[in-house]
Short mmCIF file of C-alpha atoms in Angstrom, two decimals:
data_model
loop_
_atom_site.label_atom_id
_atom_site.label_comp_id
_atom_site.label_asym_id
_atom_site.label_seq_id
_atom_site.Cartn_x
_atom_site.Cartn_y
_atom_site.Cartn_z
CA MET A 1 91.72 189.67 165.65
CA LYS A 2 94.72 190.06 164.73
CA ARG A 3 95.69 188.26 168.16
CA ILE A 4 93.77 185.41 167.93
CA MET A 5 95.11 185.14 164.13
CA ARG A 6 98.73 184.96 165.62
CA PHE A 7 97.93 182.00 167.53
CA LEU A 8 96.27 180.57 164.93
CA VAL A 9 99.70 180.81 163.07
CA ARG A 10 100.97 178.60 165.55
CA LEU A 11 99.10 175.22 163.91
CA TYR A 12 101.22 175.42 160.89
CA PRO A 13 103.77 173.13 160.49
CA LEU A 14 107.57 175.12 162.17
CA ARG A 15 108.87 173.96 159.13
CA TRP A 16 106.39 176.41 157.34
CA ARG A 17 106.47 179.02 160.16
CA ASN A 18 110.55 179.48 159.62
CA ARG A 19 109.76 180.14 155.87
CA TYR A 20 106.82 182.02 155.58
CA GLY A 21 106.26 183.41 159.15
CA ALA A 22 107.90 186.12 159.06
CA GLU A 23 106.17 187.44 155.74
CA PHE A 24 102.74 186.25 157.00
CA ASP A 25 102.77 188.06 160.14
CA ALA A 26 103.68 190.83 157.40
CA LEU A 27 100.52 190.31 155.62
CA LEU A 28 98.65 190.20 158.73
CA GLU A 29 99.67 193.68 159.39
CA ASP A 30 98.87 194.72 156.49
CA ALA A 31 95.69 193.51 155.48
CA THR A 32 92.44 194.33 157.00
CA LEU A 33 91.31 190.91 157.97
CA THR A 34 87.29 189.57 158.51
CA ALA A 35 86.38 186.78 161.19
CA ARG A 36 86.03 184.49 157.73
CA ASP A 37 89.69 185.25 157.32
CA THR A 38 90.21 183.74 161.03
CA PHE A 39 88.38 180.74 159.70
CA ASP A 40 90.73 180.57 156.30
CA ILE A 41 93.57 180.86 158.42
CA PHE A 42 92.94 177.62 160.66
CA TRP A 43 91.57 175.83 157.29
CA GLY A 44 95.27 176.53 155.70
CA ALA A 45 97.19 175.01 159.23
CA LEU A 46 94.98 171.99 158.40
CA LYS A 47 95.62 171.75 155.24
CA MET A 48 98.99 172.64 155.32
CA GLN A 49 99.52 170.13 158.40
CA MET A 50 97.89 167.57 155.86
CA THR A 51 98.90 168.12 152.56
CA PRO A 52 102.28 166.20 152.88
CA TRP A 53 100.23 163.37 154.34
CA GLY A 54 98.33 162.22 151.30
CA PHE A 55 95.15 161.05 150.36
CA GLY A 56 95.88 157.34 152.46
CA ARG A 57 97.29 158.46 154.84
CA VAL A 58 94.63 161.36 155.78
CA THR A 59 92.31 158.68 155.71
CA ILE A 60 94.28 155.82 157.83
CA GLY A 61 95.40 158.80 159.98
CA CYS A 62 91.52 159.83 160.88
CA SER A 63 90.44 156.16 161.22
CA VAL A 64 93.23 155.50 163.71
CA VAL A 65 91.72 158.53 165.41
CA GLY A 66 88.35 157.26 165.52
CA ILE A 67 88.89 153.89 166.92
CA LEU A 68 91.11 155.99 170.02
CA ALA A 69 87.92 158.21 170.20
CA ALA A 70 85.65 155.53 170.65
CA ALA A 71 87.77 153.49 172.89
CA ALA A 72 88.08 156.46 175.19
CA VAL A 73 84.40 156.80 175.22
CA SER A 74 83.71 153.17 175.99
CA PHE A 75 86.11 153.31 178.89
CA MET A 76 84.53 156.21 180.46
CA ALA A 77 80.92 154.87 179.70
CA PRO A 78 79.32 153.19 182.64
CA VAL A 79 80.04 149.13 182.71
CA HIS A 80 77.05 147.12 183.42
CA TYR A 81 76.47 142.93 184.10
CA GLU A 82 73.19 141.30 183.51
CA SER A 83 72.22 138.59 185.55
CA ARG A 84 69.38 136.00 184.08
CA SER A 85 67.25 133.45 185.38
CA ILE A 86 64.90 130.85 183.70
CA PHE A 87 62.01 129.65 184.71
CA THR A 88 58.79 127.71 183.68
CA ALA A 89 55.31 127.79 184.67
CA MET A 90 52.69 125.08 183.82
CA PRO A 91 50.38 124.30 182.67
CA ALA A 92 50.39 126.45 179.33
CA ASP A 93 47.43 127.79 179.89
CA GLU A 94 45.21 130.93 179.88
CA SER A 95 44.68 130.26 184.15
CA THR A 96 48.60 130.24 184.58
CA ARG A 97 49.23 133.13 181.95
CA ARG A 98 47.21 135.48 184.37
CA VAL A 99 48.41 134.33 187.34
CA LEU A 100 51.68 135.14 185.57
CA ASN A 101 51.19 138.76 184.70
CA ASN A 102 49.39 139.36 188.01
CA VAL A 103 52.39 138.14 190.46
CA GLU A 104 54.71 139.73 187.90
CA GLN A 105 52.71 142.82 188.56
CA ASN A 106 52.93 142.67 191.85
CA VAL A 107 56.82 142.13 191.86
CA LEU A 108 57.36 144.77 189.64
CA SER A 109 55.32 147.41 191.81
CA ARG A 110 56.69 150.25 193.09
CA GLU A 111 56.57 149.04 196.63
CA SER A 112 58.26 146.21 195.98
CA LEU A 113 61.28 147.67 194.58
CA THR A 114 61.19 150.50 196.75
CA LEU A 115 61.87 147.09 199.43
CA VAL A 116 64.38 145.61 196.86
CA ILE A 117 66.36 149.15 196.39
CA LYS A 118 66.29 149.91 199.91
CA GLU A 119 67.17 146.40 200.53
CA HIS A 120 70.40 146.48 198.43
CA ASN A 121 71.10 149.98 198.53
CA LEU A 122 70.85 150.02 195.46
CA TYR A 123 71.96 153.67 193.01
CA PRO A 124 73.28 155.17 195.48
CA HIS A 125 74.51 157.51 193.58
CA GLU A 126 71.33 158.38 191.69
CA ARG A 127 69.31 158.22 194.90
CA ALA A 128 71.12 161.41 196.44
CA ARG A 129 70.28 163.06 193.72
CA LEU A 130 66.96 161.79 192.69
CA PRO A 131 63.36 161.76 193.99
CA PHE A 132 63.20 158.22 194.93
CA ASP A 133 60.33 157.82 191.82
CA ALA A 134 62.85 157.95 189.29
CA VAL A 135 65.52 156.19 191.17
CA VAL A 136 62.61 153.01 190.77
CA ASP A 137 62.05 153.89 187.16
CA ARG A 138 65.58 153.19 186.50
CA MET A 139 65.22 150.09 188.11
CA LYS A 140 62.24 148.95 186.29
CA ARG A 141 64.13 149.70 183.01
CA ASN A 142 67.03 147.40 184.17
CA ILE A 143 64.59 144.47 184.84
CA HIS A 144 63.90 142.63 181.55
CA LEU A 145 61.29 139.67 181.00
CA TYR A 146 60.89 137.67 178.01
CA PRO A 147 59.79 134.36 177.19
CA THR A 148 62.51 132.05 175.13
CA ARG A 149 62.49 127.97 174.85
CA LEU A 150 64.45 126.18 177.20
CA ALA A 151 65.97 123.29 175.19
CA SER A 152 66.53 121.23 178.44
CA ALA A 153 62.88 121.56 179.09
CA GLY A 154 61.23 119.30 176.04
CA ASN A 155 57.64 120.51 177.58
CA ARG A 156 55.48 121.87 175.50
CA ASP A 157 52.76 122.54 178.09
CA SER A 158 55.09 125.28 179.88
CA PHE A 159 56.04 128.50 179.49
CA THR A 160 59.11 129.76 179.72
CA PHE A 161 60.87 133.31 180.50
CA VAL A 162 63.48 134.79 181.45
CA VAL A 163 63.83 137.12 184.15
CA GLN A 164 67.00 139.46 183.32
CA PHE A 165 68.66 142.25 185.89
CA ASP A 166 71.14 144.52 184.96
CA TYR A 167 73.90 146.23 187.09
CA SER A 168 76.85 147.70 187.70
CA ASP A 169 77.93 145.29 190.15
CA PRO A 170 78.10 141.71 188.79
CA ARG A 171 77.71 140.18 192.65
CA VAL A 172 74.81 142.73 193.01
CA ALA A 173 73.35 141.98 190.21
CA GLN A 174 72.94 138.28 191.37
CA GLN A 175 71.46 139.04 194.70
CA VAL A 176 69.28 141.17 193.03
CA ASN A 177 68.09 138.64 190.60
CA GLU A 178 67.49 135.70 193.63
CA GLU A 179 65.22 138.42 195.63
CA LEU A 180 62.96 138.68 192.00
CA ALA A 181 63.45 135.56 191.90
CA GLY A 182 62.23 134.68 195.40
CA ARG A 183 59.38 137.12 195.12
CA PHE A 184 58.02 135.62 191.89
CA MET A 185 58.26 131.97 193.50
CA LYS A 186 55.97 133.65 196.59
CA GLY A 187 54.18 135.91 194.33
CA ASN A 188 52.67 132.26 192.91
CA PHE A 189 52.02 130.91 195.88
CA GLU A 190 49.78 133.80 197.18
CA VAL A 191 47.88 134.58 193.70
CA ALA A 192 47.51 131.15 192.22
CA PRO A 193 44.75 129.81 194.48
CA GLN A 194 43.18 133.40 194.24
CA TYR A 195 42.11 132.21 190.21
CA ASP A 196 41.69 128.59 191.49
CA SER A 197 44.59 127.85 189.19
CA HIS A 198 47.34 125.21 190.09
CA THR A 199 50.15 127.15 188.24
CA THR A 200 53.91 125.38 189.25
CA LEU A 201 56.83 127.71 188.49
CA ARG A 202 60.34 126.18 188.60
CA LEU A 203 63.38 127.69 188.34
CA PRO A 204 65.55 125.57 186.11
CA GLU A 205 68.51 128.07 185.72
CA LEU A 206 69.06 129.98 188.63
CA PRO A 207 70.16 133.53 188.43
CA SER A 208 74.02 133.66 186.96
CA LEU A 209 76.86 135.37 188.56
CA PRO A 210 77.72 137.40 185.22
CA LEU A 211 81.62 137.36 184.51
CA ARG A 212 81.93 139.59 182.06
CA PRO A 213 80.43 142.93 181.42
CA ALA A 214 77.17 143.34 178.84
CA SER A 215 78.25 146.87 177.87
CA PRO A 216 80.06 148.94 176.92
CA ASN A 217 80.53 146.72 174.35
CA ARG A 218 83.92 147.12 172.99
CA THR A 219 84.35 145.13 169.77
CA ARG A 220 81.37 147.71 168.72
CA PHE A 221 82.59 150.99 169.80
CA ALA A 222 86.10 150.23 168.10
CA ALA A 223 83.88 148.69 165.06
CA VAL A 224 81.35 152.66 164.77
CA GLY A 225 84.79 154.30 165.90
CA LEU A 226 86.39 153.20 162.89
CA PHE A 227 83.48 153.32 160.07
CA ALA A 228 83.43 156.61 161.25
CA GLY A 229 86.78 157.55 161.32
CA LEU A 230 87.28 156.37 158.38
CA LEU A 231 84.24 158.06 157.09
CA THR A 232 85.45 161.06 158.23
CA GLY A 233 89.22 160.56 156.47
CA LEU A 234 88.13 160.12 153.13
CA THR A 235 86.00 163.14 153.29
CA PHE A 236 88.12 165.29 154.53
CA ALA A 237 90.29 163.86 151.82
CA THR A 238 88.36 164.19 149.39
CA VAL A 239 87.85 167.95 150.36
CA LEU A 240 91.49 168.54 150.64
CA GLY A 241 91.91 167.27 147.41
CA SER A 242 89.61 168.84 145.74
CA ARG A 243 90.18 172.55 146.55
CA ARG A 244 94.15 171.80 145.43
CA PRO A 245 94.17 174.16 142.34
CA THR A 246 92.72 172.32 139.21
CA THR A 247 94.19 172.89 136.04
CA VAL A 248 92.66 173.59 132.80
CA GLY A 249 94.73 172.31 129.15
CA PRO A 250 98.17 170.63 129.27
CA ARG A 251 100.30 170.36 132.61
CA PRO A 252 104.13 171.73 131.69
CA MET B 1 87.48 181.69 137.85
CA THR B 2 88.57 181.07 141.63
CA ASP B 3 91.50 178.95 141.48
CA PRO B 4 94.16 180.63 143.98
CA SER B 5 97.19 179.54 142.20
CA LEU B 6 96.07 180.87 138.93
CA LEU B 7 95.14 184.65 140.48
CA VAL B 8 98.50 184.43 141.80
CA LEU B 9 100.34 183.43 138.84
CA SER B 10 98.12 186.43 137.20
CA SER B 11 98.67 188.48 139.86
CA LEU B 12 102.38 187.92 138.85
CA ALA B 13 102.37 188.06 135.84
CA SER B 14 102.35 192.09 135.92
CA GLY B 15 105.35 192.03 138.10
CA ASP B 16 106.99 191.21 141.21
CA LYS B 17 104.54 191.68 144.70
CA HIS B 18 104.15 190.48 147.99
CA GLY B 19 101.42 189.04 149.63
CA TYR B 20 99.55 192.07 150.63
CA ALA B 21 100.04 193.63 147.33
CA MET B 22 98.32 190.47 145.61
CA MET B 23 95.93 190.10 147.62
CA GLU B 24 94.81 193.83 146.59
CA ASP B 25 95.59 192.87 143.25
CA ILE B 26 93.69 190.09 143.22
CA GLU B 27 90.67 191.77 144.64
CA ARG B 28 90.80 194.54 141.76
CA PHE B 29 91.34 192.12 138.46
CA ALA B 30 89.21 189.00 139.43
CA GLY B 31 86.90 190.51 142.09
CA VAL B 32 87.71 187.91 144.55
CA ARG B 33 88.81 188.15 147.72
CA LEU B 34 91.73 185.74 148.96
CA GLY B 35 91.79 185.37 152.31
CA PRO B 36 95.63 184.94 154.34
CA GLY B 37 95.56 180.99 154.57
CA THR B 38 94.48 180.68 150.82
CA LEU B 39 96.67 183.09 149.41
CA TYR B 40 99.57 181.35 151.58
CA GLY B 41 98.55 177.97 150.58
CA ALA B 42 99.17 179.20 146.44
CA ILE B 43 102.52 180.84 147.31
CA THR B 44 103.69 178.04 149.67
CA ARG B 45 102.47 175.40 146.26
CA LEU B 46 103.58 177.26 143.74
CA GLU B 47 107.35 178.06 144.91
CA LYS B 48 107.45 174.35 146.06
CA ARG B 49 106.82 173.64 141.82
CA GLY B 50 109.21 176.56 140.79
CA TRP B 51 106.16 178.08 138.67
CA ILE B 52 107.16 181.38 141.70
CA ARG B 53 109.97 182.53 143.27
CA PRO B 54 111.30 184.89 146.57
CA VAL B 55 113.13 188.03 145.14
CA GLU B 56 115.62 190.45 147.37
CA SER B 57 113.50 193.14 148.46
CA ALA B 58 114.27 196.16 150.76
CA THR B 59 110.93 195.99 152.48
CA GLY B 60 112.08 194.45 155.42
CA ARG B 61 109.86 191.47 156.56
CA ARG B 62 107.29 191.96 153.64
CA GLN B 63 108.82 189.24 151.33
CA PRO B 64 107.74 189.74 147.18
CA TYR B 65 107.95 186.79 144.45
CA THR B 66 108.66 186.69 141.04
CA ILE B 67 107.11 184.29 138.44
CA THR B 68 109.42 181.92 136.45
CA GLY B 69 109.91 181.31 133.55
CA VAL B 70 108.25 177.69 133.88
CA GLY B 71 105.45 179.27 136.12
CA ARG B 72 104.65 181.77 132.61
CA GLU B 73 104.34 179.20 130.59
CA HIS B 74 101.66 177.50 133.08
CA LEU B 75 99.90 180.26 132.98
CA CYS B 76 100.26 180.46 129.46
CA ASP B 77 98.90 176.92 128.89
CA GLN B 78 96.22 177.33 131.50
CA LEU B 79 94.79 180.90 130.11
CA ALA B 80 95.37 179.09 126.53
CA GLY B 81 92.78 176.29 127.88
CA LEU B 82 90.52 178.68 129.82
CA ASP B 83 90.29 180.71 126.73
CA ARG B 84 89.22 177.99 124.82
CA VAL B 85 86.44 176.88 127.02
CA VAL B 86 85.06 180.66 127.32
CA ARG B 87 85.24 181.11 123.68
CA THR B 88 83.17 177.88 123.22
CA GLY B 89 80.57 178.39 126.14
CA MET B 90 80.14 181.92 124.53
CA ARG B 91 79.41 180.82 120.90
CA ARG B 92 77.28 177.92 121.96
CA LEU B 93 75.37 180.59 124.30
CA LYS B 94 74.94 182.67 121.29
CA ASN B 95 74.10 179.84 118.89
CA ALA B 96 71.25 177.84 121.33
#
């Protein structure tokens, strides 16, 4: 244990070690030390490093470390791009709703997505280490369908919705979204007659080629890092300050 | 009372001591065991404020310290303050 403690003494500032190092070492030799003393020495070194900094510098230092750590994490986080396409389906009635639900089920079925994954050679790393079903589930999580309003459409007699696909490569994201869009169109042709529906599916906005990654949002990462660092710094500086000696009565 | 600076000053009030002797003495009279980091943190601060100073020794690396006049004054003020607090607290407890 004394070995660890002697190592921890190296964490003290060089100036301090030059002044007190020998006598501190003598104390470690003489005293019967416990595991708690290891933390005591570590904490002492930390305080000694921070003491000349003061409250403001500790807080600013921790904030800077927070931002840098967040930046490092954001650069390590996987990048993904979102390709979007917008569909309109007319008329906006119950039969169209049923047709769209059926088409969606077909397009997002395990069989359909398996074909898309194989055709576009998606998720090569995941396919190498995961069962294929898990890869399909992963793809399902990367496909988003949600209703939207299309300002240019100006037609209340239609459903408008977005099909979005997220992937690490912007061009592949667009190609797969084109594939999904094609499957929606084709599915509509096949399914609509089954429901005796005259659903018309249009694609006013073709699958986009994303130019910037949707995540990680580095600004948000930096903001979170700054906030976390600031909070840690304030806590740390307060703890350091509160553990300094207290005085009762007048100071000299 | 667990303020390390006050404990170190109180220990040195009875004579010069090196780190280990202070540690033992404080444990004996206050029942508080100061870790090496805490003890030397206090020694560093007290020396910086001029309340203690190292003295010549023939004990090699074991550096003894002595309390200075200013340190003694400070200790007196602190103890007087604490004494007031203790006496007030005791009196109030009795009257309660």
